CSV table of C-alpha atoms in Angstrom, one decimal:
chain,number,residue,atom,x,y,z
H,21,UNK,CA,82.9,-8.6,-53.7
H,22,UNK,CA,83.6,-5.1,-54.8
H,23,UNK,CA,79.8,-5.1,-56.0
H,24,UNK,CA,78.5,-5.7,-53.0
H,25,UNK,CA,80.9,-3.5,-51.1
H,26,UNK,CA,80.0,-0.5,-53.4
H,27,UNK,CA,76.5,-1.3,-52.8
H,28,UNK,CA,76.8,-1.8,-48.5
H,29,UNK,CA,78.8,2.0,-48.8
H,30,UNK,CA,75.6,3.8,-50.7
H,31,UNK,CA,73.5,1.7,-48.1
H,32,UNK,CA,75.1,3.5,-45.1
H,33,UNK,CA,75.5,7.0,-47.2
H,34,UNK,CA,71.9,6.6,-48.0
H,35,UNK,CA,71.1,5.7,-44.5
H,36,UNK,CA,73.2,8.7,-42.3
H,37,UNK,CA,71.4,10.9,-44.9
H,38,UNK,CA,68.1,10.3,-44.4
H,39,UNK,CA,68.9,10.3,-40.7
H,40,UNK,CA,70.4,13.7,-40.8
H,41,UNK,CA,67.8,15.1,-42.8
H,42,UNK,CA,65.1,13.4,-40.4
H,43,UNK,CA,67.3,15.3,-37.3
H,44,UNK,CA,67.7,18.5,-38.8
H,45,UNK,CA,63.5,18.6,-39.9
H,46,UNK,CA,62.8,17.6,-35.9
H,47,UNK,CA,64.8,20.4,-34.4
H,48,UNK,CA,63.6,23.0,-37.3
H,49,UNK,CA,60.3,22.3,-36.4
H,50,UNK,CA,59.9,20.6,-33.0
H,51,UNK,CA,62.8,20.8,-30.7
H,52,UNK,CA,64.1,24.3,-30.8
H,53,UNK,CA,60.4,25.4,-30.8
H,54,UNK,CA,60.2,23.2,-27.5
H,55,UNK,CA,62.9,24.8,-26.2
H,56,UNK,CA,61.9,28.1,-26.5
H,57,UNK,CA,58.5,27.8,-25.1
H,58,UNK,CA,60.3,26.3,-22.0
H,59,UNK,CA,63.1,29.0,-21.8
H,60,UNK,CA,60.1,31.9,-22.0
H,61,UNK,CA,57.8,30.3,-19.7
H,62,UNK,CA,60.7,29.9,-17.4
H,63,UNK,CA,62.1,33.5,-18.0
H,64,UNK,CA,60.6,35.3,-15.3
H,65,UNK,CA,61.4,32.6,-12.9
H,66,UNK,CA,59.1,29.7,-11.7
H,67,UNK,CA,57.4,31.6,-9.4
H,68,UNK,CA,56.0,33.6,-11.9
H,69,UNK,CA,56.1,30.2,-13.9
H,70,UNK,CA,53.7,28.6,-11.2
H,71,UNK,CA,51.2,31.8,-10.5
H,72,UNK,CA,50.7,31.6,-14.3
H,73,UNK,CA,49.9,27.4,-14.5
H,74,UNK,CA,47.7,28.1,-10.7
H,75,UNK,CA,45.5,31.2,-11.9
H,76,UNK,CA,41.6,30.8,-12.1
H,77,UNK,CA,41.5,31.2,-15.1
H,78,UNK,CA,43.6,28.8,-16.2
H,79,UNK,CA,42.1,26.2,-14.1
H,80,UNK,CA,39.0,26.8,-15.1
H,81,UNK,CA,40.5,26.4,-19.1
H,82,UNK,CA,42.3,23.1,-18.5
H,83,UNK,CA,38.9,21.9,-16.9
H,84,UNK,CA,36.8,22.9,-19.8
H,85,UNK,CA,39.5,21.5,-22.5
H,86,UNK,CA,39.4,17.9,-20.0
H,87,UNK,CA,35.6,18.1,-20.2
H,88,UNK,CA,35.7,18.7,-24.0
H,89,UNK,CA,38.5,15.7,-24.4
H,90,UNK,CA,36.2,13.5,-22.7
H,91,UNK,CA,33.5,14.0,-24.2
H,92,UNK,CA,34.8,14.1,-27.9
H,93,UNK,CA,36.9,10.7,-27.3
H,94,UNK,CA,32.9,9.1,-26.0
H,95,UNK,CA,31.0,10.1,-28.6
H,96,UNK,CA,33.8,9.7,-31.0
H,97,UNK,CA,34.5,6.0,-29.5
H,98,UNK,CA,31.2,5.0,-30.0
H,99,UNK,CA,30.1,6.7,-33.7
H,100,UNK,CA,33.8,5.2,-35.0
H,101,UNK,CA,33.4,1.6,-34.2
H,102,UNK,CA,29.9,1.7,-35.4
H,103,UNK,CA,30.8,3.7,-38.8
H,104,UNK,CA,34.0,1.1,-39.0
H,105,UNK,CA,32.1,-2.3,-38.7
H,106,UNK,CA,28.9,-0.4,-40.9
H,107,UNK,CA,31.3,0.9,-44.0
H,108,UNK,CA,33.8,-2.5,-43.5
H,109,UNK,CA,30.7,-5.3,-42.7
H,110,UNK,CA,27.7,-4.1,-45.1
H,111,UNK,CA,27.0,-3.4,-48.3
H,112,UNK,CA,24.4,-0.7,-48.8
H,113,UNK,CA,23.6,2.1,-51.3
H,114,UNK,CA,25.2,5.6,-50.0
H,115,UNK,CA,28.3,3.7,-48.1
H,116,UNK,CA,30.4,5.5,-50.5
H,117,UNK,CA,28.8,9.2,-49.2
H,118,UNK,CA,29.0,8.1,-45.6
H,119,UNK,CA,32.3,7.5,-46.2
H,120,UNK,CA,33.3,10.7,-47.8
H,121,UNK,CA,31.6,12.5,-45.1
H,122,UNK,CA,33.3,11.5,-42.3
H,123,UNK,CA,36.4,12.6,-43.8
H,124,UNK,CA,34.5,16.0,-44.0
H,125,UNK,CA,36.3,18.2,-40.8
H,126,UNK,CA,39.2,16.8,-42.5
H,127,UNK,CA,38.9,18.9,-45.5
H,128,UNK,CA,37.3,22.5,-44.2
H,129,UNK,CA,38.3,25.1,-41.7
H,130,UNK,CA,37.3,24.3,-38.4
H,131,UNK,CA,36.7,28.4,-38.4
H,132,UNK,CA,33.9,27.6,-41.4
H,133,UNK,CA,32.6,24.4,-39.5
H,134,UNK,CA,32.5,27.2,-36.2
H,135,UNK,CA,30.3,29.1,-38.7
H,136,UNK,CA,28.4,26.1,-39.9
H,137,UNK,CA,27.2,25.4,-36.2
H,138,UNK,CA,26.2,29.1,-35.1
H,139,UNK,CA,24.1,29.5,-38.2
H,140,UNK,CA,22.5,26.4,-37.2
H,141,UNK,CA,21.8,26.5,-33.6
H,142,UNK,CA,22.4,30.6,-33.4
H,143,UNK,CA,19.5,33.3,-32.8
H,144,UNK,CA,18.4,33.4,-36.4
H,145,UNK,CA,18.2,29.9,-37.1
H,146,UNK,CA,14.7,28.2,-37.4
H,147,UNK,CA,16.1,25.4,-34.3
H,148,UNK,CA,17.0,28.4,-31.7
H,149,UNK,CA,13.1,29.1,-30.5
H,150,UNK,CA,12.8,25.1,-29.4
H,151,UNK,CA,16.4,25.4,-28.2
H,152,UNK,CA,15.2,28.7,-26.0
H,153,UNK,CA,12.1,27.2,-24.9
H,154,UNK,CA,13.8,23.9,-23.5
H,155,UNK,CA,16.5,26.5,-21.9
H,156,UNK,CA,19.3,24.8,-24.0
H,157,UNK,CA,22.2,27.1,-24.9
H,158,UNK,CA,24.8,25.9,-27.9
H,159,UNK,CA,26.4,29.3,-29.2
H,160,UNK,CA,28.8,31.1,-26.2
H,161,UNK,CA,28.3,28.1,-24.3
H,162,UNK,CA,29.8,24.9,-23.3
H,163,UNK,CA,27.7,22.6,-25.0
H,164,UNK,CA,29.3,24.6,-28.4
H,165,UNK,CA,32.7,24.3,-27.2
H,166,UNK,CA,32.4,20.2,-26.9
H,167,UNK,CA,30.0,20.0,-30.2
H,168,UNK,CA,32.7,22.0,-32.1
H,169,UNK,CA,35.4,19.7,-30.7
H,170,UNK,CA,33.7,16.9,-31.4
H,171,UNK,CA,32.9,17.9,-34.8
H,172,UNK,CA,36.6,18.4,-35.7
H,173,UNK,CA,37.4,15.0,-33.7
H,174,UNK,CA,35.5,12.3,-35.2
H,175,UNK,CA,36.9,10.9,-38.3
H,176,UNK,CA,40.0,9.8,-36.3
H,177,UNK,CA,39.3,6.6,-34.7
H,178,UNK,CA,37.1,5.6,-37.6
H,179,UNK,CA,39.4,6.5,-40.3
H,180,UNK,CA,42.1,4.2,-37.9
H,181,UNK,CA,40.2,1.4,-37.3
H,182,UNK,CA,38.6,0.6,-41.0
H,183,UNK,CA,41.7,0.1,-42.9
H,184,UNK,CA,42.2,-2.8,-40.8
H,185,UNK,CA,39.0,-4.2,-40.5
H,186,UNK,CA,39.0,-4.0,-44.5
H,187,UNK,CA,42.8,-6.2,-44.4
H,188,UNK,CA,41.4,-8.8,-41.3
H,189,UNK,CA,38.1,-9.7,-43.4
H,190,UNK,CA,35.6,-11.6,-42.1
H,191,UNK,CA,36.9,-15.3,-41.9
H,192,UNK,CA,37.2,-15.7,-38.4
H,193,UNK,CA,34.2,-13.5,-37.6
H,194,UNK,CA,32.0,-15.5,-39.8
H,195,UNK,CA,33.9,-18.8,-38.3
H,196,UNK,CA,32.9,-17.9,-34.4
H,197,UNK,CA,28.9,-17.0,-35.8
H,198,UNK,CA,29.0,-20.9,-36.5
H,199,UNK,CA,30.1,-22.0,-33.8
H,200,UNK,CA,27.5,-20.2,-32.1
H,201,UNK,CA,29.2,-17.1,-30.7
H,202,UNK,CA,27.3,-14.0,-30.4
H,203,UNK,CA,27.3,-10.7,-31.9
H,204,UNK,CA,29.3,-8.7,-28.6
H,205,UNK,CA,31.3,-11.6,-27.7
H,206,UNK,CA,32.8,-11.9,-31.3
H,207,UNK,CA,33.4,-8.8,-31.3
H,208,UNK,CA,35.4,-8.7,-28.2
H,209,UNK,CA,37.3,-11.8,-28.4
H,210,UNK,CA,37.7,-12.0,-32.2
H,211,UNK,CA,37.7,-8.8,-33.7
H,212,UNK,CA,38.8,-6.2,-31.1
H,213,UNK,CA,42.0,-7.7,-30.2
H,214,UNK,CA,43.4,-7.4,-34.3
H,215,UNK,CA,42.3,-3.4,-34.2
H,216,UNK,CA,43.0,-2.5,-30.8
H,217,UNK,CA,46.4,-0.8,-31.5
H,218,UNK,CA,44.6,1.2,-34.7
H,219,UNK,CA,41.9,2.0,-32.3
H,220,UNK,CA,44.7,3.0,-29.3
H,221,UNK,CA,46.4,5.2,-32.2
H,222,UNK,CA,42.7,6.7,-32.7
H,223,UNK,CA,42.1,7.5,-29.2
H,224,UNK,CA,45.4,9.2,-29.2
H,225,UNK,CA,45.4,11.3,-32.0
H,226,UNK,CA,41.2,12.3,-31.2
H,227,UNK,CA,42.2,13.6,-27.6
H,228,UNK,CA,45.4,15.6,-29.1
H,229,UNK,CA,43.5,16.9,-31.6
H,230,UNK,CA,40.9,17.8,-28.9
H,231,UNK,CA,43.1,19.5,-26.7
H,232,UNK,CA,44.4,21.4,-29.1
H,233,UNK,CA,41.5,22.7,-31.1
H,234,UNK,CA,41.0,26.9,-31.7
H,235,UNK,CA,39.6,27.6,-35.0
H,236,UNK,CA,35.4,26.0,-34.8
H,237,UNK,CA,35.7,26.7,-30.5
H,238,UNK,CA,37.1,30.7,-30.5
H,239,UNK,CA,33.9,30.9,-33.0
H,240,UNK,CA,31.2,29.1,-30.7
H,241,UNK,CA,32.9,29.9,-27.3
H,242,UNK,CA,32.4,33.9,-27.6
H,243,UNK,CA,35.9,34.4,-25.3
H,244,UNK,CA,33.9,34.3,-22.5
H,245,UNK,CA,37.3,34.0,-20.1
H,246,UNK,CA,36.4,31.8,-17.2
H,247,UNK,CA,33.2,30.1,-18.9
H,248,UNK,CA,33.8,29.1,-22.6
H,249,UNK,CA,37.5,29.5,-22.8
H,250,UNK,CA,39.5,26.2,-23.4
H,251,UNK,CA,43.6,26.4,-23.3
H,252,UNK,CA,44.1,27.2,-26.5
H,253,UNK,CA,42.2,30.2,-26.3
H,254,UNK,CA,43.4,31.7,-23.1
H,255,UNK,CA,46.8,30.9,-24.8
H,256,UNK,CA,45.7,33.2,-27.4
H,257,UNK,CA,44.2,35.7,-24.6
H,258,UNK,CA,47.5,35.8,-22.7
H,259,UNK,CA,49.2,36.6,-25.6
H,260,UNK,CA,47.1,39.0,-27.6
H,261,UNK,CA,47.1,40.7,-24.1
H,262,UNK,CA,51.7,40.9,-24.4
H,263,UNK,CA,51.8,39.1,-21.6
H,264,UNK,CA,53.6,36.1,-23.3
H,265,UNK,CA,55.4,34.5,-20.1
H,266,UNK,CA,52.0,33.5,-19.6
H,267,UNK,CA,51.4,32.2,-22.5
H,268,UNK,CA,54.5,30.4,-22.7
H,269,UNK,CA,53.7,28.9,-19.4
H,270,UNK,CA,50.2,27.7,-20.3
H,271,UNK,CA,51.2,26.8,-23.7
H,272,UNK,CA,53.9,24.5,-21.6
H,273,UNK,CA,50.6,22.7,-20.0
H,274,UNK,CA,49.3,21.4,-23.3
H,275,UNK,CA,52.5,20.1,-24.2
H,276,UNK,CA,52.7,18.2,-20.4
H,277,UNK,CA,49.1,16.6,-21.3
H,278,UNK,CA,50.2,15.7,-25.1
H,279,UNK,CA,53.7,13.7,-23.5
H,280,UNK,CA,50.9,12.1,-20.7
H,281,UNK,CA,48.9,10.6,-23.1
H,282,UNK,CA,51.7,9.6,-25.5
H,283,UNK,CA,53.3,8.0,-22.4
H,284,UNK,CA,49.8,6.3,-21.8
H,285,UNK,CA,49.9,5.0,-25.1
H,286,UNK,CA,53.1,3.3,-24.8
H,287,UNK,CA,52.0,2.0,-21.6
H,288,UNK,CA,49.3,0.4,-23.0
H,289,UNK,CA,51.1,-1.0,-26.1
H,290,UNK,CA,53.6,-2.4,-24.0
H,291,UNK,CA,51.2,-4.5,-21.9
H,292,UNK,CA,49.4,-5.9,-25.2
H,293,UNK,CA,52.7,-6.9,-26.1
């Protein structure tokens, strides 16, 4: 009896520790910083607050960064269900490469990977004359901004959604193909419903990632302020330019749209429930 009320104590020391240490990391690192980006954005009163979040220019940012959030979560949607059921459902020669690939913008700079892209579809590479011909612009454009941020975007949903088609196997899959279900319809009604919180997780963490991105888009956007420039960067503008109400204030719009689509994804999980 004393045993196991010696061991119960060092439970609940061990417990209010971890829990203190997990509180005092959080407000470190994300509450206090919180706070101060609300208490400057808010320091020169919300009318100054509101002309900031209102401006042009700002508009014309949180559009692009929308526009780039789409279009990464698409084509990152599609190329991560397909690279999950390839790497988890065949067995080919280079699956292991493919694999380590996609973990690729992962590993480098997204400035390098910025590089990577205006060396390829810049003025000196061999691509740019077709590119000019067909009147396609990449670099200082907004077809660069959403190729950069789908670069830096796209192992996330895959690199969700494989570990657990690895753990579900291919029992049931194999199961419904006898019975005469097809490819599609397995899919939905078999398959989908095991990974869809891994692939709801994905979706979340692509589109915060998205939203967020600066190092590969400040290299392929050029700055151009009220064409190329996502959030991020006309946080950076604002700031690099001392006006950090501003700043603060637009900086206070990315968080708003991370909470919406954590909210979203609560929403979601709740119904599936």
């Amino acid at each position: 009896m004393d045993n196991t009320s010696q061991i119960k104590k060092e439970n609940r020391l061990v417990k209010w520790l971890l829990i203190g240490v997990c509180a005092v990391f959080l407000a470190v690192m994300l509450v206090l910083p919180l706070i101060y980006i609300i208490y400057t954005s808010l320091a020169a009163g919300f009318q100054k607050f509101f002309s900031e979040i209102t401006d042009p220019y700002t508009i014309k940012a949180m559009k692009l960064t929308i526009i780039a959030t789409v279009w990464a979560l698409a084509v990152n949607t599609i190329f991560g269900l397909c690279a999950a059921w390839c790497l988890t459902r065949f067995e080919f020669k280079g699956k292991k490469v493919i694999s380590a690939l996609i973990d690729l913008p992962l590993t480098i700079s997204p400035v390098i990977a910025g590089l990577v892209f205006l060396l390829t579809y810049g003025r000196q590479s061999i691509l740019y004359p077709l590119l000019d011909r067909l009147g396609v612009s990449i670099i200082f454009a907004v077809p660069g901004v959403v190729l950069a941020t789908i670069f830096v975007t796209f192992p996330y949903i895959a690199r969700e959604v494989i570990p657990v088609l690895n753990s579900l196997g291919t029992d049931e899959e194999e199961a419904a193909a006898l019975m005469g279900m097809k490819g599609f319809t397995i899919f939905r009604k078999i398959t989908f419903p095991h990974i869809r919180f891994a692939f709801l997780f994905g979706i979340v963490l692509c589109s915060a990632r998205a939203m967020g991105e600066f190092g590969a888009v400040s290299v392929l956007s050029g700055h151009l302020k009220g064409l190329t420039n996502t959030l991020p960067l006309h946080v950076e503008m604002l700031y690099q330019g001392y006006d950090f109400t501003g700043a603060f204030a637009v900086s206070s719009l990315l968080i708003l749209m991370a909470i919406v689509i954590l909210i979203l994804r609560n929403i979601f999980e709740k119904k599936d429930v």
